[in-house]
XYZ file of C-alpha atoms in Angstrom:
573
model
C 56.179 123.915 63.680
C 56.037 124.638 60.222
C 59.406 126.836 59.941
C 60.728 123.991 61.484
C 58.888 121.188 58.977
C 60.598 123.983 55.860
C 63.990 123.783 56.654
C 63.871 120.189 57.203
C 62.172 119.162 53.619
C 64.430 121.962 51.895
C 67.462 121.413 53.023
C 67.214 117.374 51.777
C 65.860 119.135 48.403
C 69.542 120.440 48.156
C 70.720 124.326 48.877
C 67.547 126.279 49.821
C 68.638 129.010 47.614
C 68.020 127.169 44.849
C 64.341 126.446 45.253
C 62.200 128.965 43.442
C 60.353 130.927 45.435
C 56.853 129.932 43.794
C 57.316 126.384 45.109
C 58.814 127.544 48.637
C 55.442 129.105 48.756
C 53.642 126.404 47.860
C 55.473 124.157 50.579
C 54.722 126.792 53.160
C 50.708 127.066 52.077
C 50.495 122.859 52.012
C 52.330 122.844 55.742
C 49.770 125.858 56.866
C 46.790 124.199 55.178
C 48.214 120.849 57.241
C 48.501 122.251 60.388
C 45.360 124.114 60.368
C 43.405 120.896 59.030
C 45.525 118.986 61.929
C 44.129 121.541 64.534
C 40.305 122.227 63.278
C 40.253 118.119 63.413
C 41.498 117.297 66.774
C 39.057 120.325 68.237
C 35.952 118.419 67.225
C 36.865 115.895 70.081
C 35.760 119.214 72.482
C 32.688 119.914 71.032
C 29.869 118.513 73.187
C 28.197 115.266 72.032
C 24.465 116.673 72.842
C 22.592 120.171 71.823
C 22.117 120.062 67.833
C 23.803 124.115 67.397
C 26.892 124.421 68.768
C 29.139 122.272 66.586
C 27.571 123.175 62.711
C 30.133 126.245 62.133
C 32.968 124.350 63.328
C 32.141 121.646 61.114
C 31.582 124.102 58.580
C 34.920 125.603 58.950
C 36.946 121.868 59.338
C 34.909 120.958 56.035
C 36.340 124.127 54.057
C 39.901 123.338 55.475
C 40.145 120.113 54.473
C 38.518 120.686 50.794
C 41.115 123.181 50.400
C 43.996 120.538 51.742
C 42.516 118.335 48.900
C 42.186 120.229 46.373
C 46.025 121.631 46.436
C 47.898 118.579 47.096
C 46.081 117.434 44.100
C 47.224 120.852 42.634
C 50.540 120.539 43.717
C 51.480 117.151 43.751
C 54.576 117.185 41.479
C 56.192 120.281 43.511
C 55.367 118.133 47.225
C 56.231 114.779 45.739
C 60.128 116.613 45.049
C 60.217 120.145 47.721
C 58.275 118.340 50.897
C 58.621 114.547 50.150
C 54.733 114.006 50.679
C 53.943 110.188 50.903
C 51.026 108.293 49.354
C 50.274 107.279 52.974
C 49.785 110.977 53.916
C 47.295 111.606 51.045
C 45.290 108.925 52.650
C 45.229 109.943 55.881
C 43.611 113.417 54.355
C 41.227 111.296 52.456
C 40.515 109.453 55.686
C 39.825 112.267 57.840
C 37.278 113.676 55.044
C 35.400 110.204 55.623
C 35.605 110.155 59.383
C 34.265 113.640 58.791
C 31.396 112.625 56.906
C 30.610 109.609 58.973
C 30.500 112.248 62.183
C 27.666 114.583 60.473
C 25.987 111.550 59.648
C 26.170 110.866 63.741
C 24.894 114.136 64.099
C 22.658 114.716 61.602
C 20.824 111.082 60.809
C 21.110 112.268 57.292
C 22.266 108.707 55.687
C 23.529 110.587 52.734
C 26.787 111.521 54.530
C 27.336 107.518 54.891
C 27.217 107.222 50.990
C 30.058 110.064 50.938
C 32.109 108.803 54.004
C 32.170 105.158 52.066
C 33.516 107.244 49.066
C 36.649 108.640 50.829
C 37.364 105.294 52.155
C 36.856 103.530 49.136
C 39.112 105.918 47.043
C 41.729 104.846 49.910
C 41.752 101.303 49.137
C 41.165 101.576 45.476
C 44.258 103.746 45.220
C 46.662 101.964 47.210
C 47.546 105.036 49.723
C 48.304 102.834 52.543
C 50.505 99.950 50.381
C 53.760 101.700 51.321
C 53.334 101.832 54.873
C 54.092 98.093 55.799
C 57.666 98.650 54.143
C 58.320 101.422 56.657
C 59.230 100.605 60.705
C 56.735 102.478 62.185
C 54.293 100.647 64.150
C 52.131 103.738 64.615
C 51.734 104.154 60.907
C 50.637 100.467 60.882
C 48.070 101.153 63.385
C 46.516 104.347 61.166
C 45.741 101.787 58.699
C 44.334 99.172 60.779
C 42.212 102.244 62.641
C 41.112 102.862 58.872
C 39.515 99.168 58.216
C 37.593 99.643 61.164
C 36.242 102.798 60.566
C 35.423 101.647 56.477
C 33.698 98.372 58.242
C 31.768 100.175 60.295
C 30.123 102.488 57.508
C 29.962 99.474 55.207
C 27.633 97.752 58.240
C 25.648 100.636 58.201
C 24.953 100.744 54.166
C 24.603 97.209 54.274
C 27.060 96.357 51.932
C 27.642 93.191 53.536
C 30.102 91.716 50.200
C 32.729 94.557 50.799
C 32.929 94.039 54.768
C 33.724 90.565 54.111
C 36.712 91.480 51.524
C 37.405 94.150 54.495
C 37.540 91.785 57.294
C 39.765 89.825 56.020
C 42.275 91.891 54.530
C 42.391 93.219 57.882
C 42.694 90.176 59.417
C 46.165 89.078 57.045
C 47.148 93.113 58.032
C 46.503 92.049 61.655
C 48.778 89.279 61.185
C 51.788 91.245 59.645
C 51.378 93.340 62.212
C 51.536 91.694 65.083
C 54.289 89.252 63.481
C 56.684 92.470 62.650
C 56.263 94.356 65.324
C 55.605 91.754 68.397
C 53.054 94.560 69.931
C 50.486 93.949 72.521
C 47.445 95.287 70.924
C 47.246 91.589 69.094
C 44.563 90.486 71.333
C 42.357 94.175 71.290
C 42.827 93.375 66.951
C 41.652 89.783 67.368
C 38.772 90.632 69.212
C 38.040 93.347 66.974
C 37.610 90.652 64.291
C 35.713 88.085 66.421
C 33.344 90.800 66.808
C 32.766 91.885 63.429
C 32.699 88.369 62.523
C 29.660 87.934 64.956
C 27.975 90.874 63.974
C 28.061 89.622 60.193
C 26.100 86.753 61.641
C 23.528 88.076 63.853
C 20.515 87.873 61.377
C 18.843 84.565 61.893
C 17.179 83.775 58.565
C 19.360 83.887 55.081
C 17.754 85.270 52.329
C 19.273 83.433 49.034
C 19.294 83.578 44.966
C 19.037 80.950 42.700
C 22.975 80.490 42.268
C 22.933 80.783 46.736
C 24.299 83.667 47.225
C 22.808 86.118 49.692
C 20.729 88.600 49.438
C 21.312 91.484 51.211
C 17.898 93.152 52.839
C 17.570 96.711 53.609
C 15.168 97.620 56.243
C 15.101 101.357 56.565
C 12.431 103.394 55.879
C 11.429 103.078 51.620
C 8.887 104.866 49.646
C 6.305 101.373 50.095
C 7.801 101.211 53.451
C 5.137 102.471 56.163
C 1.348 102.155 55.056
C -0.350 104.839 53.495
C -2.656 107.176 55.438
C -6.116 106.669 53.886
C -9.098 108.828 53.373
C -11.217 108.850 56.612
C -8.379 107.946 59.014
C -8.004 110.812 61.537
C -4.589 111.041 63.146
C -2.942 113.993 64.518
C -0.014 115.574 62.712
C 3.168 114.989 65.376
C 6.384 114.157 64.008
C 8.962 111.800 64.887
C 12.245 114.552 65.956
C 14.493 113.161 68.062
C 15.671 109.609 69.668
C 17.786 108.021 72.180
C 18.981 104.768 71.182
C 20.127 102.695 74.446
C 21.699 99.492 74.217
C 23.396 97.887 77.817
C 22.643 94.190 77.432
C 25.184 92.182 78.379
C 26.909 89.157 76.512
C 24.785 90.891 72.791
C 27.165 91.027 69.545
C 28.215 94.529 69.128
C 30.804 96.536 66.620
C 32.485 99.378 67.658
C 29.946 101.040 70.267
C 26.900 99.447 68.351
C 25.098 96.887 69.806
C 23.444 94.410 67.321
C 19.886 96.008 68.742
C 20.536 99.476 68.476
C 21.975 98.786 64.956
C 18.645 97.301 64.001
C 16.678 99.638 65.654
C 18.702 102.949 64.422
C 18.071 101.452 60.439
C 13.978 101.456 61.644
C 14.670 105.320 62.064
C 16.131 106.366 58.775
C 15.069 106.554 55.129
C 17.158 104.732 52.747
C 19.932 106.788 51.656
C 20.211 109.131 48.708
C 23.371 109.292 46.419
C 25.129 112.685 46.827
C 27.027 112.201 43.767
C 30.594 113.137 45.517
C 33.194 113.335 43.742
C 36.628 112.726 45.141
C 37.769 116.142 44.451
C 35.002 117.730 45.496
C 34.505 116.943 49.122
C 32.894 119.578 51.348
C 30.035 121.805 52.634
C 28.048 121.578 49.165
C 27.078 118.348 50.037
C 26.234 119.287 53.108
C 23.274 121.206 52.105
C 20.125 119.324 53.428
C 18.425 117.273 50.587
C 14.446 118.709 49.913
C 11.916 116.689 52.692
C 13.692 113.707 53.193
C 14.725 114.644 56.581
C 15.230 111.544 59.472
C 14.911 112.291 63.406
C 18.054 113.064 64.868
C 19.629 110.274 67.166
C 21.793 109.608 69.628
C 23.606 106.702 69.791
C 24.321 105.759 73.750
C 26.356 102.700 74.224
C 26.044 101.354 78.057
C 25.412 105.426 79.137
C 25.758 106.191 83.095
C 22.733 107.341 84.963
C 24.726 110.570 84.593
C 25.144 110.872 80.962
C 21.746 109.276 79.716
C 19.670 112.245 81.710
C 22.073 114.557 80.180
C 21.626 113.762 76.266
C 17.808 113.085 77.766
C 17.370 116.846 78.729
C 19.538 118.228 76.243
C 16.715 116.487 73.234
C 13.907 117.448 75.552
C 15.086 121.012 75.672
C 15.220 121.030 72.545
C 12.744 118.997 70.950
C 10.738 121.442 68.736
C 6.847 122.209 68.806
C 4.180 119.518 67.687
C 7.211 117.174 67.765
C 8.087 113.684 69.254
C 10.961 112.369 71.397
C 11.627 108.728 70.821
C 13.073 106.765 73.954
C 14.851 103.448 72.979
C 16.296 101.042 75.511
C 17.643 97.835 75.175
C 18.850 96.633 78.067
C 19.314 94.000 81.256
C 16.820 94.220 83.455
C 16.982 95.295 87.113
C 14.470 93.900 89.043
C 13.650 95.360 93.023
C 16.033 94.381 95.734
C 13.516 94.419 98.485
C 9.707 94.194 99.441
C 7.492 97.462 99.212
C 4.444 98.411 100.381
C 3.449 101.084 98.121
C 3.066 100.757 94.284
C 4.843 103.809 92.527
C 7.378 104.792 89.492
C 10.461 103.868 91.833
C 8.793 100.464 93.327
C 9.153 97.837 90.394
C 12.936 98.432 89.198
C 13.529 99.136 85.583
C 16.726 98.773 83.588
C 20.334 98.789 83.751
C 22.464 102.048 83.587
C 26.518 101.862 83.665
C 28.093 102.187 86.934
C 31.728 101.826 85.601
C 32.173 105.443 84.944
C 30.051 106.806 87.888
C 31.371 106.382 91.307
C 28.950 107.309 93.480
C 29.813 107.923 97.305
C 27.826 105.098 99.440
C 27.503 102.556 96.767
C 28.257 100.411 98.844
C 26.120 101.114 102.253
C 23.079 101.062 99.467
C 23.654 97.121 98.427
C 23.590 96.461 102.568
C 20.324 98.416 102.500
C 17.073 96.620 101.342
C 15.265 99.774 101.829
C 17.104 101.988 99.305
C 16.061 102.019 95.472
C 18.683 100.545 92.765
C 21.228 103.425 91.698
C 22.369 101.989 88.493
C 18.770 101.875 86.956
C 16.560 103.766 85.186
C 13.229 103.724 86.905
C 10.092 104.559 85.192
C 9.792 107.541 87.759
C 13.059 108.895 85.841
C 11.095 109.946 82.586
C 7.826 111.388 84.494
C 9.620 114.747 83.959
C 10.131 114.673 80.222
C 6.382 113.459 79.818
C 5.692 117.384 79.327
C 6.330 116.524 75.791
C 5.054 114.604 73.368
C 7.215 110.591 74.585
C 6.607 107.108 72.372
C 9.228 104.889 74.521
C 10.292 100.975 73.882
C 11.487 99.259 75.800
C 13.309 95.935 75.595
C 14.359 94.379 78.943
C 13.603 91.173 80.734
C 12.117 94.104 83.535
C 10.266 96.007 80.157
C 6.925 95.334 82.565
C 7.924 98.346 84.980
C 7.040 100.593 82.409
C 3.522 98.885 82.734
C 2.999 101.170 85.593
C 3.391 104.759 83.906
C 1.090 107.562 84.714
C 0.343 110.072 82.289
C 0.841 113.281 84.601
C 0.442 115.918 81.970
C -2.113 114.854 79.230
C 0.306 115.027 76.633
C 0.691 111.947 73.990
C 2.725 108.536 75.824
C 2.910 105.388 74.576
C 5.075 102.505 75.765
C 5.371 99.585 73.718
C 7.100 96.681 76.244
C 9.355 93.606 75.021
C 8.129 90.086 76.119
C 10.235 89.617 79.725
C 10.996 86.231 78.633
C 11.085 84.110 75.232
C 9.663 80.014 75.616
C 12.298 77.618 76.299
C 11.990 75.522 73.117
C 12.587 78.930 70.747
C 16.884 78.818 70.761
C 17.950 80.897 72.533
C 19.148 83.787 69.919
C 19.723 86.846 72.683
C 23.142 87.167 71.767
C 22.474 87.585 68.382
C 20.107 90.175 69.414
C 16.365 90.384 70.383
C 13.848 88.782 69.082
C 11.351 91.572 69.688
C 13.677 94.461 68.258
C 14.162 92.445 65.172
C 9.922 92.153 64.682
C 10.017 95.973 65.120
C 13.237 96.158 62.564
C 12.481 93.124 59.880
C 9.450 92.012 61.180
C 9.199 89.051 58.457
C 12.810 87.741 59.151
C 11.326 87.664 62.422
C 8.360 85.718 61.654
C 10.678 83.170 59.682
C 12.633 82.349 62.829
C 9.960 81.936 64.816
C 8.536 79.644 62.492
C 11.481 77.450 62.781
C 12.811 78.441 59.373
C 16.564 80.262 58.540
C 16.849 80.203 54.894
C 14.597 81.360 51.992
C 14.413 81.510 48.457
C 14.351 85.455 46.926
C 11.327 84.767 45.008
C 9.583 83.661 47.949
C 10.785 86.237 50.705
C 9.662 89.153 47.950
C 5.756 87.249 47.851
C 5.906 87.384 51.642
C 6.980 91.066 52.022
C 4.063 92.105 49.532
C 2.024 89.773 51.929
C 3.152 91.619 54.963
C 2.702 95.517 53.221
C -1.383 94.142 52.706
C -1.121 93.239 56.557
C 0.186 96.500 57.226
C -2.298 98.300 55.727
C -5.189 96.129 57.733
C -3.229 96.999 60.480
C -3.499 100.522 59.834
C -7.104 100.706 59.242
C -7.781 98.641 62.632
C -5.934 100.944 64.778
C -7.645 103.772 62.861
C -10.509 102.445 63.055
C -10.885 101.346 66.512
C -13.504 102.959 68.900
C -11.833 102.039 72.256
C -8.324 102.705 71.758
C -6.588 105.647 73.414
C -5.660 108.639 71.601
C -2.144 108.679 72.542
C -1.714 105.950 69.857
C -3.615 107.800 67.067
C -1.640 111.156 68.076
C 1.622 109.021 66.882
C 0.000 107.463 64.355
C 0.722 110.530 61.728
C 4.554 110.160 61.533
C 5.723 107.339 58.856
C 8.178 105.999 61.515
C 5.379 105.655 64.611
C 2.980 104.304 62.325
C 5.549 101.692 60.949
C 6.604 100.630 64.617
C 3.027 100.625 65.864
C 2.190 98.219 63.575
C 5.102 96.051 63.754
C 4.352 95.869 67.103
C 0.734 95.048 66.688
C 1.855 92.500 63.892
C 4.812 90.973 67.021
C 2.203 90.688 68.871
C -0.432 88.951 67.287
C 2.081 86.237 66.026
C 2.858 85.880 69.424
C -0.148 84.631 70.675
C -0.897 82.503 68.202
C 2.226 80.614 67.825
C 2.087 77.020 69.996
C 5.079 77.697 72.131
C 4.122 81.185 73.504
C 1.854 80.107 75.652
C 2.659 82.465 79.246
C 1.344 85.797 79.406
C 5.027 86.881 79.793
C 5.969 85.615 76.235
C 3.689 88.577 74.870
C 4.607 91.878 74.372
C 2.488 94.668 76.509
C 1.969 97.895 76.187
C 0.993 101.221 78.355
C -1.736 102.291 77.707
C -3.242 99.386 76.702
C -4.460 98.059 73.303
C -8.217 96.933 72.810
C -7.030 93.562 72.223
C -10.067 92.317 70.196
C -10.142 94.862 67.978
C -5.639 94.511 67.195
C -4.217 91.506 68.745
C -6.432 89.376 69.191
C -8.708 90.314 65.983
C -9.848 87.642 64.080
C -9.586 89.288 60.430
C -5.417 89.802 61.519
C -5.136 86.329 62.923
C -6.733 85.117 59.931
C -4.026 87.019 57.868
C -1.373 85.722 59.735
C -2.271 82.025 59.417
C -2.669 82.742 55.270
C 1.128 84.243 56.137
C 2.279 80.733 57.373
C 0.177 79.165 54.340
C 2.474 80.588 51.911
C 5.673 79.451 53.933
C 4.242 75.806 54.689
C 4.657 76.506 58.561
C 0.657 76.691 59.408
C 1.228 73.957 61.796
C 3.160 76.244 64.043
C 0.085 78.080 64.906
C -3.254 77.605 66.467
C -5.910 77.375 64.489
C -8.668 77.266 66.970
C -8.491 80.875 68.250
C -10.600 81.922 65.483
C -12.929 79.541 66.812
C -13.487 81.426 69.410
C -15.281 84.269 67.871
């Protein structure tokens, strides 16, 4: 391929005799170095998706290719611009390859880091111009490259919240779009118009706009800071597990999603990281030294399952179980429709009460079919709370978010080891609007549990000054939380056990804090509007505890909504 790619680009660069033999060779290395790069990339797509080994050398080695590639068409550039005819367009599909490179070892490390160095490449693409050419040429397929390259920039803008640059992003793609489909007359028009409408939506999902004095938005991170999770205090005995691996599971249908994020799992997967450190990349200096791990700031490695098969959730399931290392947790996250039983049982086990939706699309399973005649048979396409009995061996914190979350209710802890199960409301009161598109209201308390608080209190836009008083409001909540939990004589250990790892101990008392709003607001007034959990909280010493309720009212004080919450339940005690 390369002979062939010489003789082509020298013979337009006049009588190949009369190109020195320094810059044939350096048209020969570039065309190596290309195909090579070309080869190492399109081999990642074999690697498997699960097992955390297998793939770091061959990342390793696609890194060093491509920093080489880099750094000798910068070299070089003079001798390829006149010997090989190298286009600005083909500089930025190297530079674009680096970023998709760094975004995939940020999918398969959780280090956040990479996304600050993925954005970098991508940037340097747009700030540069390397794609301006291509709409002058009649290639279609060189068209689609760069529309394939606004998506991929979106998506790792999403993820660093940098919410100003996806709007410039969306809609330079959308006048690109437009060219496009105007030139060319394709029929991809409608795939990169719904592409739009969906990062459109996504943009939108929060509820509750956070604005400065001249109304412009804030934009609110809500991963994991240094003031984040509350601070472990003398006296408060918790054991030392830590937080190593999750599934993330999204299958709702009709929520917003972006690429093969759901708006929930997006949330969620931000609750799981630190904010990110600056690598300080440079654009010529792309590679594996940046890929050294940055000194204990490590997050728990994901995996990101959009609407998984049966099939393929057990397998990224075993494959984190297997291995999940010693005195460690694995995190089980699943957002998804409910499946409720078909027919009437007598008995009462894991396999009796439904669960929650798996995929069938890509599983075809003989006698699908003779199973839906069948009342007696269990649902296939479901993930039954009889499913993770095996993997409760190890150390498992689940949540789950389903209109069905209550089958979980009924988990037995076989093996003595750690479980906890924090459950979603299975429905939301019928004069809160309905917002499940936009996500759930439950996984945004666990992600932004004060955005949360401000929808439910009827409110969706807030000063800066204020939200900032409210958040310090919250962190004094969370610490009360804290010391409740820790505190309590009647709770069960599992709970404590988690309790060590800043991420647990955040979600627990999110949770506790979802909760409690819950049942004080007026409109949640059915036991199913409340979240549950297995085992069971000692609800008058977290929920239900007067020195939290009373926190929460002097929450709704500051925002003027008091009157959306009962006052009398303090009365009680």
């Amino acid at each position: 391929r390369t002979e062939f790619a010489l003789k082509e680009i020298m013979s337009s660069g006049g009588a190949e005799d009369d190109i020195p033999q320094a810059e044939r060779k350096t048209v020969t290395d570039f065309c190596y170095l290309l195909d090579k790069s070309k080869q190492l990339f399109n081999g990642l797509r074999d690697l498997p998706q699960y097992g955390q080994k297998q793939w770091q050398s061959y990342f390793g080695r696609t890194f060093d290719v491509y920093t080489k590639l880099w750094k000798f068409q910068q070299q070089h550039r003079q001798v390829l611009d006149n010997r090989y005819g190298l286009k600005r367009w083909q500089i930025g599909e190297i530079a674009s390859k680096i970023g998709q490179l760094y975004y995939h070892y940020y999918l398969r490390t959780s280090e956040t880091s990479y996304l600050n160095e993925a954005f970098s490449f991508y940037s340097a693409i747009r700030q540069r111009s390397y794609y301006s050419q291509v709409n002058k040429e009649d290639r279609p397929e060189l068209v689609v490259k760069k529309l394939r390259y606004y998506a991929r920039f979106i998506v790792v803008c999403l993820l660093l919240n940098k919410m100003d640059v996806v709007k410039d992003l969306v809609k330079e793609l959308s006048d690109e779009i437009e060219d496009y489909t105007h030139r060319f007359n394709t029929e991809d028009q409608v795939e990169w118009n719904l592409v739009l409408q969906e990062v459109a939506a996504f943009i939108e999902a929060d509820p509750v706009m956070v604005l400065n004095d001249d109304n412009t938005i804030v934009i609110t991170s809500n991963r994991l800071s240094e003031t984040g999770a509350p601070l472990l205090e003398q006296g408060m005995i918790v054991g030392q597990l830590a937080l190593a691996d999750a599934l993330i599971i999204g299958n709702c249908n009709n929520q917003v999603k972006f690429s093969e994020l759901t708006i929930d799992m997006f949330r969620m997967l931000q609750a799981l990281e630190r904010e990110p450190m600056n690598l300080a990349s440079q654009m010529n200096k792309p590679g594996m030294q940046s890929t050294e791990k940055p000194a204990r700031r490590e997050n728990p490695h994901k995996y990101l399952l959009y609407k998984p098969t049966f099939s393929q959730l057990y397998t990224f399931l075993a494959a984190s179980f297997k291995e999940l290392p010693a005195n460690s947790v694995l995190l089980i996250y699943l957002s998804a429709t409910g499946v409720f039983p078909s027919g009437r049982s007598d008995s009462e086990g894991p396999y009796d009460f439904g669960g929650v939706l798996t995929n069938s699309n890509r599983d075809i399973i003989n006698g699908d079919a003779l199973h839906k005649r069948n009342q007696s048979y269990k649902e296939m396409h479901c993930l039954h709370p009889g499913d993770l009995y095996p993997f409760t061996r190890k150390p498992l914190f689940i949540i789950v978010d389903s209109s069905n979350s209550v089958a979980y209710k009924n988990f037995t802890n076989l093996f003595g080891q750690p479980l906890v199960c924090l459950l979603s409301p299975t429905a939301y009161p019928k004069a809160l609007q309905d917002q499940s598109q936009r996500g759930s209201l439950f996984t945004l308390f666990l992600n932004n549990p004060l955005m949360a608080f401000l929808f439910v209190s009827g409110l969706s836009s807030m000063r800066r000054g204020l939200w900032e008083k409210c958040q310090d409001y919250l962190r004094k909540i969370n610490r009360d939380i804290a010391q409740l939990l820790t505190h309590s004589r009647s709770i069960d250990q599992s709970f404590l056990q988690f309790f060590g790892d800043e991420f647990l101990r955040l979600l627990l008392t999110r949770f506790i804090f979802c909760s409690a709003t819950m049942r004080m607001h007026k409109i949640f007034r059915e036991t199913r509007n409340y979240p549950e959990s297995y085992p069971q909280l000692p609800r008058d010493e977290t929920v239900e505890n007067p020195h939290l309720q009373k926190h929460i009212l002097e929450l709704a004080s500051i925002l003027d909504v008091r009157n959306v919450f009962l006052e009398n339940t303090l009365d009680d005690y």
